[in-house]
XYZ file of C-alpha atoms in Angstrom:
548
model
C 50.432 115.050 258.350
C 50.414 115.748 254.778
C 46.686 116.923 253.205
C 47.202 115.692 249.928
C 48.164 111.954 250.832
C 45.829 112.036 254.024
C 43.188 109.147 253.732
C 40.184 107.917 255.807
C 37.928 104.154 255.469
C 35.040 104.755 253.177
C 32.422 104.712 256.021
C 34.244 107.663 257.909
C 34.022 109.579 254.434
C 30.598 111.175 255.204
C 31.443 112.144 258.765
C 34.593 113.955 257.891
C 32.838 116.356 255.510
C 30.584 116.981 257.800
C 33.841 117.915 260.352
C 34.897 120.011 257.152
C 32.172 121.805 256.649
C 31.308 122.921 260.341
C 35.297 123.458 260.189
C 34.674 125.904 257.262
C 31.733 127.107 258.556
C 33.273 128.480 262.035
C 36.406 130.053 259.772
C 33.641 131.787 257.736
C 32.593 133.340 260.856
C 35.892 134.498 262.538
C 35.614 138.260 261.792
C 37.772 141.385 261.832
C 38.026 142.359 265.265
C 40.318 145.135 267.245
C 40.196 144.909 270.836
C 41.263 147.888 273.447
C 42.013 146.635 276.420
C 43.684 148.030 279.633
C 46.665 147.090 281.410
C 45.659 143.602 283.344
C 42.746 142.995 281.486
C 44.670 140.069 279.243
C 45.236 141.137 276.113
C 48.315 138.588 274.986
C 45.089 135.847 276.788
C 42.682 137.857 273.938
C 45.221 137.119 271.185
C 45.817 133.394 271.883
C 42.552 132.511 271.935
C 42.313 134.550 268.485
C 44.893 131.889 267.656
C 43.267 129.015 269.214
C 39.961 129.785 267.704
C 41.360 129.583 263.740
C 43.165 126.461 264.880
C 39.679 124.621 266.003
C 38.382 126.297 262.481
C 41.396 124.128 260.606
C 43.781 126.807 259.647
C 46.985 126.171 258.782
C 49.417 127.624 261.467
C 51.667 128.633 259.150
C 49.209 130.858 257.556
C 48.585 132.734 260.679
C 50.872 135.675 261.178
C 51.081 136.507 265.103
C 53.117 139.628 266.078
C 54.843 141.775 269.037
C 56.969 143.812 269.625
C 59.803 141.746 271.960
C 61.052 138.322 272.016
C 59.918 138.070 275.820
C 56.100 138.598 274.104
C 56.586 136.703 270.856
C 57.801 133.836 273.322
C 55.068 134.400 276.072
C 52.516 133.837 273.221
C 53.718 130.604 271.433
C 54.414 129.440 275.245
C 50.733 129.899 276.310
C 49.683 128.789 272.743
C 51.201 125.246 273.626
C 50.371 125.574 277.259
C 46.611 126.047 276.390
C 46.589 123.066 274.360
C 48.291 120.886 276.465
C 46.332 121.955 279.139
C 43.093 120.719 277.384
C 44.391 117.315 276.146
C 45.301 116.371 279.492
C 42.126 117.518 281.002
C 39.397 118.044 278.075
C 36.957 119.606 281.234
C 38.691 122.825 280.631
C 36.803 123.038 277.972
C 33.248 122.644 279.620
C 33.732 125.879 281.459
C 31.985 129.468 281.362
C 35.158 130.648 280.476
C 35.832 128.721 277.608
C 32.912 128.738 276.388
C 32.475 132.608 277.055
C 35.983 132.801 274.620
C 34.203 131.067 271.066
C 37.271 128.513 271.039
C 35.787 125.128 268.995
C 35.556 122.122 271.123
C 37.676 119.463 269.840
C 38.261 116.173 270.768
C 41.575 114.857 272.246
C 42.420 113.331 268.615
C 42.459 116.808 266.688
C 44.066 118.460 269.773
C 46.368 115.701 269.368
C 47.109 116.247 265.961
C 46.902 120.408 265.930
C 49.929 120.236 268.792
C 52.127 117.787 266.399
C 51.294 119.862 263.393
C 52.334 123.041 265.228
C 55.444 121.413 267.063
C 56.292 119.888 263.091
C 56.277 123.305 262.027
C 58.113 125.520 264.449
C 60.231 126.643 261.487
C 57.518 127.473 259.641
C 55.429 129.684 262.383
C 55.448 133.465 261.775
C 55.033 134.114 265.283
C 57.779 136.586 266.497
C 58.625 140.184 266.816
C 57.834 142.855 263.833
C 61.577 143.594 263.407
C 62.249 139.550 262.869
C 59.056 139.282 260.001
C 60.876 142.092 258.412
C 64.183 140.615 258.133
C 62.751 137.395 256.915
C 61.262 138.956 254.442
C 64.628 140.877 252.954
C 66.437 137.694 253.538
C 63.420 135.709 251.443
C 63.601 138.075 248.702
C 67.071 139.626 249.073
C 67.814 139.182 245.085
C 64.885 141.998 244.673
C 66.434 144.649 247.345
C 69.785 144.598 245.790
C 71.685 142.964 248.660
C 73.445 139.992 248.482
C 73.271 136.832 250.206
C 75.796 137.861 252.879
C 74.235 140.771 254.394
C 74.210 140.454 258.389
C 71.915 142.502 261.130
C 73.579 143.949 263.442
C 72.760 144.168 267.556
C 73.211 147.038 269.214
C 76.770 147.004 270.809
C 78.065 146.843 266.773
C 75.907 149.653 265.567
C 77.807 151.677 268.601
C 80.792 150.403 266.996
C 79.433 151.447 263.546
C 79.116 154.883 265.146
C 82.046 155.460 266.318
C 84.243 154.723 263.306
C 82.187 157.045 261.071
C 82.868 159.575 263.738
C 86.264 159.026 263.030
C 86.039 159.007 259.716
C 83.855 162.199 259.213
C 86.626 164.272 262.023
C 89.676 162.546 260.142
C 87.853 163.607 256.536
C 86.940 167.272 257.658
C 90.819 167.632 259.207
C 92.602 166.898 255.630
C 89.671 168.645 253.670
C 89.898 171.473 251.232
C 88.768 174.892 252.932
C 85.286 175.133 251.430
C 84.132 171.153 252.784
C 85.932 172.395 256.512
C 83.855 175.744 256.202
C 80.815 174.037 255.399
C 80.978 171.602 258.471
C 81.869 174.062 261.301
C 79.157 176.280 259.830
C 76.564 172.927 260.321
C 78.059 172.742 263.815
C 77.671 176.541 264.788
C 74.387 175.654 263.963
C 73.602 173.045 265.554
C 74.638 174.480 268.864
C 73.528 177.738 268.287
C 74.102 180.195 271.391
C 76.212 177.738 272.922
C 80.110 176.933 273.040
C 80.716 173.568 272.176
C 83.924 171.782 272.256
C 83.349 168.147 272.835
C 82.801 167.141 268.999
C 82.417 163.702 269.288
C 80.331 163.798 272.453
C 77.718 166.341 270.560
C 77.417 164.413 266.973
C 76.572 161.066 268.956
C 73.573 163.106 270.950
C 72.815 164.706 268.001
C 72.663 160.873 266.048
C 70.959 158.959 268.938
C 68.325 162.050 268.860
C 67.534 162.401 264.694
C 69.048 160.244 262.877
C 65.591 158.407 262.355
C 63.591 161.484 261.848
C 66.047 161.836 258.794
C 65.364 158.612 257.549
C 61.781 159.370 257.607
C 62.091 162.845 256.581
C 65.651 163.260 254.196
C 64.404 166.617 252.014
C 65.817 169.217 253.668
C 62.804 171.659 253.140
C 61.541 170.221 256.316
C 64.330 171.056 258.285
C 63.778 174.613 260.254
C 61.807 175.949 257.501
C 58.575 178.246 259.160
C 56.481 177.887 256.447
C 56.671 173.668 256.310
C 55.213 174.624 260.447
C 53.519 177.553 259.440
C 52.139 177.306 255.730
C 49.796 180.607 256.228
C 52.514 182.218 257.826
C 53.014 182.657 261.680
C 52.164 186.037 263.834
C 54.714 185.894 266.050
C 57.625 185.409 262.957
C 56.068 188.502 260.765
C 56.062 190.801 263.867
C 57.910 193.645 263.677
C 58.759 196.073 266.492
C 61.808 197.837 268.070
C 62.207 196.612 271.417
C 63.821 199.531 272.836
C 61.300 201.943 271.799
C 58.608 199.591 273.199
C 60.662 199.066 276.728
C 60.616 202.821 276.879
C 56.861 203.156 276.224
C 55.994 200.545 278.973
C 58.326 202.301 281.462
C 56.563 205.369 280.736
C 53.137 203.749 281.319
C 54.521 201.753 284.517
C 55.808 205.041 285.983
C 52.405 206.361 287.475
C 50.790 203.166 288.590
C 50.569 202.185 291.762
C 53.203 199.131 292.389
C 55.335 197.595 295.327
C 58.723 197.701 295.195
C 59.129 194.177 294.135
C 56.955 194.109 291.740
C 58.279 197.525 290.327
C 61.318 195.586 290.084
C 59.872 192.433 288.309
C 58.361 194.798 285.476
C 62.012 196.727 285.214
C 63.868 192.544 285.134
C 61.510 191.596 282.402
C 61.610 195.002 280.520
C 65.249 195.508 280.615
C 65.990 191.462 279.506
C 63.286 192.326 276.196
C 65.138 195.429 275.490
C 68.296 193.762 274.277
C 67.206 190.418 273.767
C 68.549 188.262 270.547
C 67.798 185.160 269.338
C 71.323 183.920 270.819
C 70.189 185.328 274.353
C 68.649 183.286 276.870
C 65.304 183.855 278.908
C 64.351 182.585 281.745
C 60.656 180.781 281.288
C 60.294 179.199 284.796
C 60.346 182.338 286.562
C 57.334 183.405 288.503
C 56.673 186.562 286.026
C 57.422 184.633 282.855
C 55.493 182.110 283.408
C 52.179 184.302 284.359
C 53.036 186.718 281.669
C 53.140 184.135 278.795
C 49.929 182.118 280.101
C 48.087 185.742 279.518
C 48.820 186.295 275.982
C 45.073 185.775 274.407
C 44.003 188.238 277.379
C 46.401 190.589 275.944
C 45.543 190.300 272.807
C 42.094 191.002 274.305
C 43.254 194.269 276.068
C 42.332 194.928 279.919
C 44.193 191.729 280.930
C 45.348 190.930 284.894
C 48.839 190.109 285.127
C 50.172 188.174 289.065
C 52.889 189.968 290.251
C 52.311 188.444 293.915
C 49.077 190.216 293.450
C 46.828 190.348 290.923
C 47.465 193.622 288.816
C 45.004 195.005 286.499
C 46.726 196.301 282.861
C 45.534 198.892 280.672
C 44.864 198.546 277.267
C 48.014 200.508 276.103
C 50.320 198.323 278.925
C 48.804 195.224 277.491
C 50.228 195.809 273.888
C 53.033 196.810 274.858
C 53.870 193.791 276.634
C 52.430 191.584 274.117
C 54.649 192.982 271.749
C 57.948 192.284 273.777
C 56.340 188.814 274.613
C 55.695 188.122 270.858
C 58.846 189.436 270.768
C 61.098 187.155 272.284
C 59.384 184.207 270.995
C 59.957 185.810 267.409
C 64.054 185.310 268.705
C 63.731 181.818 270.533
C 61.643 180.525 267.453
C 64.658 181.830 264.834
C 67.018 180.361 267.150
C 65.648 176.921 266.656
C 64.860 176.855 263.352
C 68.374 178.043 262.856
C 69.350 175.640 265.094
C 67.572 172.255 263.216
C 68.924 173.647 260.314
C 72.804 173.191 261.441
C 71.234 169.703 262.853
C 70.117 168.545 258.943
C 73.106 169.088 257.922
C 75.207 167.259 260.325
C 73.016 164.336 260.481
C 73.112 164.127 256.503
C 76.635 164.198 256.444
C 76.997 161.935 259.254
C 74.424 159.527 256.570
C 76.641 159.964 253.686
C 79.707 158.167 255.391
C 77.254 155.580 257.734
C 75.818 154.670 254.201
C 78.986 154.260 252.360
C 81.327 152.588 255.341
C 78.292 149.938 256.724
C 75.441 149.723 254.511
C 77.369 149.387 251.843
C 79.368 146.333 253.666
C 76.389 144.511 254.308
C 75.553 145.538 257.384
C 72.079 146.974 258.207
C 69.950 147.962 261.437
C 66.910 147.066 262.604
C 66.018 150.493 261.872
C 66.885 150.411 258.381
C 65.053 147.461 257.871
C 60.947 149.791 257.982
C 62.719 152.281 254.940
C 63.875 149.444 252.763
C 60.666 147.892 252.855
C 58.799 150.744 252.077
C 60.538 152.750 249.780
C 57.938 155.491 249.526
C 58.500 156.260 253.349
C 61.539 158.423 253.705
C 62.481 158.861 249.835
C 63.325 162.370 248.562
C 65.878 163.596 245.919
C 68.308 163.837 249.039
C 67.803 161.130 250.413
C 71.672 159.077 250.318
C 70.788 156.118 252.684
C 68.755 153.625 251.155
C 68.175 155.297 247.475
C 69.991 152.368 246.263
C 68.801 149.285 248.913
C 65.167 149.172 247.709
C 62.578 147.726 245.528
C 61.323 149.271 242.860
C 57.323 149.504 242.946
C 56.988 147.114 240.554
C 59.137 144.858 242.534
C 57.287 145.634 245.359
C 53.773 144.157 244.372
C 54.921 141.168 243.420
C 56.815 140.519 246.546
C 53.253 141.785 248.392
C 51.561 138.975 246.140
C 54.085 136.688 247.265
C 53.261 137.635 250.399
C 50.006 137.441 250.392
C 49.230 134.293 249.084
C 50.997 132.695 252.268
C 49.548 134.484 255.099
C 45.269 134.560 255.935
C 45.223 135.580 259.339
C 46.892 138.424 260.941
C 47.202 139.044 264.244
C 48.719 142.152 265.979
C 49.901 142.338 270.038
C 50.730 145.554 271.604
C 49.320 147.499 268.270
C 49.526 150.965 270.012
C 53.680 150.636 269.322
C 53.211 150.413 265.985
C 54.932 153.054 263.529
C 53.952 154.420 260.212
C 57.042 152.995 259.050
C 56.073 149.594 260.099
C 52.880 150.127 258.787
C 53.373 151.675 255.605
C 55.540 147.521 255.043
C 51.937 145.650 256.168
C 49.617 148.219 254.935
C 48.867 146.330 251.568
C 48.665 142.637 252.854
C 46.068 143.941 255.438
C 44.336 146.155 253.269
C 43.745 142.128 251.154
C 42.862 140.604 253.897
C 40.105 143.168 255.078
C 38.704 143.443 251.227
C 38.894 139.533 251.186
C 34.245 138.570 250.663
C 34.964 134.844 251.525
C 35.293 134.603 254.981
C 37.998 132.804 255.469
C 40.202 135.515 256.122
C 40.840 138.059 259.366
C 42.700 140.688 260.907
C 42.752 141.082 264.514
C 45.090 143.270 266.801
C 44.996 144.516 270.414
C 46.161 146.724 272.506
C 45.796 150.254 274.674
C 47.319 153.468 273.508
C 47.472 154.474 277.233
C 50.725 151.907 277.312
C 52.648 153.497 274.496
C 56.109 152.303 275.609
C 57.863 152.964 271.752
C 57.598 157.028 271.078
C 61.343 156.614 271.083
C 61.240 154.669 268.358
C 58.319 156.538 266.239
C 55.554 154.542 267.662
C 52.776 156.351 267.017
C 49.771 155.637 269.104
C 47.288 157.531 267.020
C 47.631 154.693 264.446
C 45.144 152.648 266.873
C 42.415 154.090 266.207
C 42.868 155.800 263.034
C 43.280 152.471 260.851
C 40.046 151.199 263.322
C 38.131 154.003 261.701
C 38.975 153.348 258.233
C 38.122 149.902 258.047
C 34.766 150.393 259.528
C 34.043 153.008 256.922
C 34.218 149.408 254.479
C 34.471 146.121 256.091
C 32.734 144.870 259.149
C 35.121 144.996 261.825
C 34.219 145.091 265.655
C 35.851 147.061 267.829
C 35.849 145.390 271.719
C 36.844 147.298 274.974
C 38.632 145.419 278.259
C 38.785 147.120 281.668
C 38.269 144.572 284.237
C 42.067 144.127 285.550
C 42.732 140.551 286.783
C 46.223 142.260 288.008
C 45.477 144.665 290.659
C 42.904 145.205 293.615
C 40.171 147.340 293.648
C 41.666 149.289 296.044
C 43.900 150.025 293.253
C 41.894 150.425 290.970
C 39.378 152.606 292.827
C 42.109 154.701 293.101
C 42.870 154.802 289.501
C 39.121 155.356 288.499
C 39.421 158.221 291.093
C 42.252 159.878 289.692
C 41.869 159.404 285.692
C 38.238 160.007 285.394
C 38.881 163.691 286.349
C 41.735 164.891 283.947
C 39.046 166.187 281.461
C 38.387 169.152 283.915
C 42.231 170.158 284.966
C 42.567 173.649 283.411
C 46.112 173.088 282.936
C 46.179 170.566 280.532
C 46.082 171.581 276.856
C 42.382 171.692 275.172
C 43.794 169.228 272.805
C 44.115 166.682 275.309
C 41.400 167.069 277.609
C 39.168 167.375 274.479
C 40.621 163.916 273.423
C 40.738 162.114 277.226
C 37.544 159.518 277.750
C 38.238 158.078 280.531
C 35.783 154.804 280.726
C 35.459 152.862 284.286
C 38.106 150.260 285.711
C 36.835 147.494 286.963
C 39.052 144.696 289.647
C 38.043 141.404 289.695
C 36.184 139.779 292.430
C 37.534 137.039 292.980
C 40.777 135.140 293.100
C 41.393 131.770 291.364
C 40.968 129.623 294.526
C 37.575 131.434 295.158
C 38.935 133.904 297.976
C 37.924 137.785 297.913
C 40.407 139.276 296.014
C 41.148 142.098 298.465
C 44.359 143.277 299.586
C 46.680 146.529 298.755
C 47.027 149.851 299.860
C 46.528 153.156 297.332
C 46.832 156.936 298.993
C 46.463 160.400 297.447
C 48.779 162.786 298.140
């Protein structure tokens, strides 16, 4: 029903402002809140009673954004959304229970139920609740005029974009066949650098591995500066890279050393394998790093450095001081070649990828045909832009085009909430960055952020999800807004056999030696929990979990 030509009988006037105001009153109270929760623990049940809640409060569903990252979610939500509601008009006890109560859902009578289920069902098309990808589209297609693309632009599904693929492959071969010498040079040189130390002759084959693998890295990262260059890895400079030795005088000094000590045969043999394959070794050779000796002598090399190091050859072999550099040296030495190799290597990559841009950009782009994935760099223009950058240069907004689509924005959307947030890319991000960064700076209450999710269920690194963005944007919020942070982990999915097991298993990674530092220093594991009981009141027992 419409607001402005809603009316109520004189006497009822006093008793809807009241409504109103304890309406307004519960909105003013919804706050930001991020919630990490655990597989099973019902996070998508978290998020619709988010939704639920600002409903009770008298927000207008339209103005609440609710987002995932697949249509199975986006559906499962507005399913359960309706479900939930339907569930309490038809019987309102529901709504007397602990766990209702426990959730800080409104009660409402079966009138405004009534009325929030039309409303919502009125405005299906209206309801920005959906995947990322599809908000993103809506918005180019809502302000299409300001990115430059006309009115006929289409998205296209995966099975086309293969089809994209393959005619700029043909294109690019067809071009390079009938080019002048110099463009033909230039292209087989990319190539013999992209397979470096190998001998490739399946051209197509490679390109679409090489596409399928970084094309999206060179959307976000075009300037080719950052493209097997040491010092964008190594900006103080790198000890391995700035060693220099001659391997063959150092093989000879080692065999010299190796000569008197006391060894086996086989392990005589080992040293004489690994000294013989450092001797001659380039960065085109290849080394072996799963072999018994490799793999011992590499996980050594700060006890080199150190000097009087032990080395397993079988048997534990104590080193000298002068054996120890000299093995440290070859070591450092053929990482010096494998490092070169790549770099040399993602060079010869760049360059193929960027020409393989230039056509995409020119035969489908320029068509009107875009990608989901081009969609996060034309939103964002700052994300991916360089001087080299041929793709989307031209299908962007300018900045000042930019904040007044973000105002535009803005002004229609109050309440944002996120499923699955741990998928999220900086990409994605960088589009939402500004409307959430209103929202959270918003002193009247009546507007929110909420998202949810568990970084241990990163499903999207394939796609740049970056799972560090969970907590990261958690922590610089709290720095200025009040925002609570909530953590789930009772499962309502699995047994507690299963999760015993679990516990068992995860609460000990912190002390496996061979895990980096990094990790264990950033693993906190915190208790699983099963429930107790199933719905019909039975133990909820049952499965079977074995270490091996």
């Amino acid at each position: 029903m419409d607001e402005e030509n809603f009316s109520v009988p004189e006497k009822l006037t006093g008793k809807l402002l009241v409504y109103m105001n304890t309406k307004r009153d519960i909105a003013m109270r919804i706050r930001n809140e991020v919630i990490s929760a655990s597989a099973g623990t019902g996070k998508t049940y978290q998020l619709v009673n988010r939704y639920l809640k600002l409903l009770a409060a008298g927000v207008k569903p339209e103005t609440i954004v609710a987002m995932t990252f697949t249509r199975n979610a986006a559906g499962e939500i507005f399913d359960r959304i309706i479900s939930r509601i339907s569930l309490m008009i038809k019987k309102p006890e529901v709504m007397k229970s602990p766990e209702f109560i426990a959730s800080g859902i409104p009660q409402m009578t079966e009138e405004e139920l009534q009325s929030t289920l039309r409303r919502l069902l009125l405005s299906l098309h209206l309801l920005p609740i959906g995947t990322l990808d599809s908000f993103f589209v809506r918005i180019i297609k809502t302000f299409s005029f300001e990115f430059g693309l006309s009115g006929d632009f289409e998205i296209i599904d995966e099975a086309l974009v293969e089809q994209a693929k393959r005619k700029v492959f043909r294109s690019i071969l067809w071009n390079i066949e009938y080019a002048d010498k110099e463009v033909r040079g230039e292209f087989v040189e990319e190539f013999k650098k992209a397979t470096f130390g190998k001998e490739e002759k399946r051209l197509t084959e490679i390109l679409d591995g090489f596409v399928k693998e970084y094309h999206y890295r060179y959307l976000c990262a075009p300037e080719p500066d950052k493209w097997g260059k040491a010092d964008m890895i190594w900006p103080d400079g790198s000890e391995v890279l700035s060693c220099k030795i001659n391997p063959a005088e150092e093989s000879d000094k080692l065999l010299a050393l190796l000569e008197s000590k006391k060894l086996s045969d086989k392990q005589r043999d080992k040293f004489n394998e690994f000294i013989e394959t450092a001797r001659t070794f380039r960065p085109e050779s290849y080394f072996d790093f799963d072999s018994a000796f490799n793999k011992n002598l590499f996980r050594i090399l700060p006890e080199l450095e150190k000097g009087g190091a032990q080395l397993t050859v079988g048997a534990k072999i104590d080193l000298t001081d002068d054996e120890c550099e000299c093995l440290l040296k070859l070591a450092r030495h053929i990482m010096k070649c494998q490092i070169s190799a790549q770099l040399h290597k993602t060079e010869g990559i760049y360059g193929l990828i960027r020409r393989y841009e230039e056509f995409y950009n020119q035969m489908i782009r320029q068509g009107g045909k875009l990608t989901f994935a081009d969609i996060p760099f034309i939103l964002s223009p700052d994300v991916g832009m360089g001087e080299n950058h041929y793709a989307l240069s031209e299908i962007s907004s300018g900045a000042e085009d930019r904040l007044y689509i973000d105002y535009r924005l803005d002004s229609r959307f109050d309440h944002w909430l996120i499923d699955e947030f741990q998928d999220t890319s900086y990409p994605q991000w960088r589009i939402i960055n500004n409307l959430i960064d209103e929202i959270v700076q918003d002193d009247s209450g009546g507007r929110s952020f909420f998202y949810v999710g568990d970084i241990k269920q990163a499903i999207y690194g394939w796609r740049e999800g970056e799972a560090s963005l969970f907590n990261s944007i958690y922590d610089v919020y709290r720095e200025y807004t009040e925002i609570e942070l909530k953590h789930l982990s009772k499962s309502f999915r699995s047994s507690r056999e299963v999760i015993g097991t679990v516990n068992e298993v995860f609460s000990n990674l912190n002390s496996i030696e061979e895990l980096p530092l990094t990790v264990r220093a950033r693993w906190a594991w915190e208790e699983h929990k099963s429930k107790e009981k199933n719905k019909d009141g039975s133990p909820a027992f049952g499965g079977y979990a074995s270490l091996l």
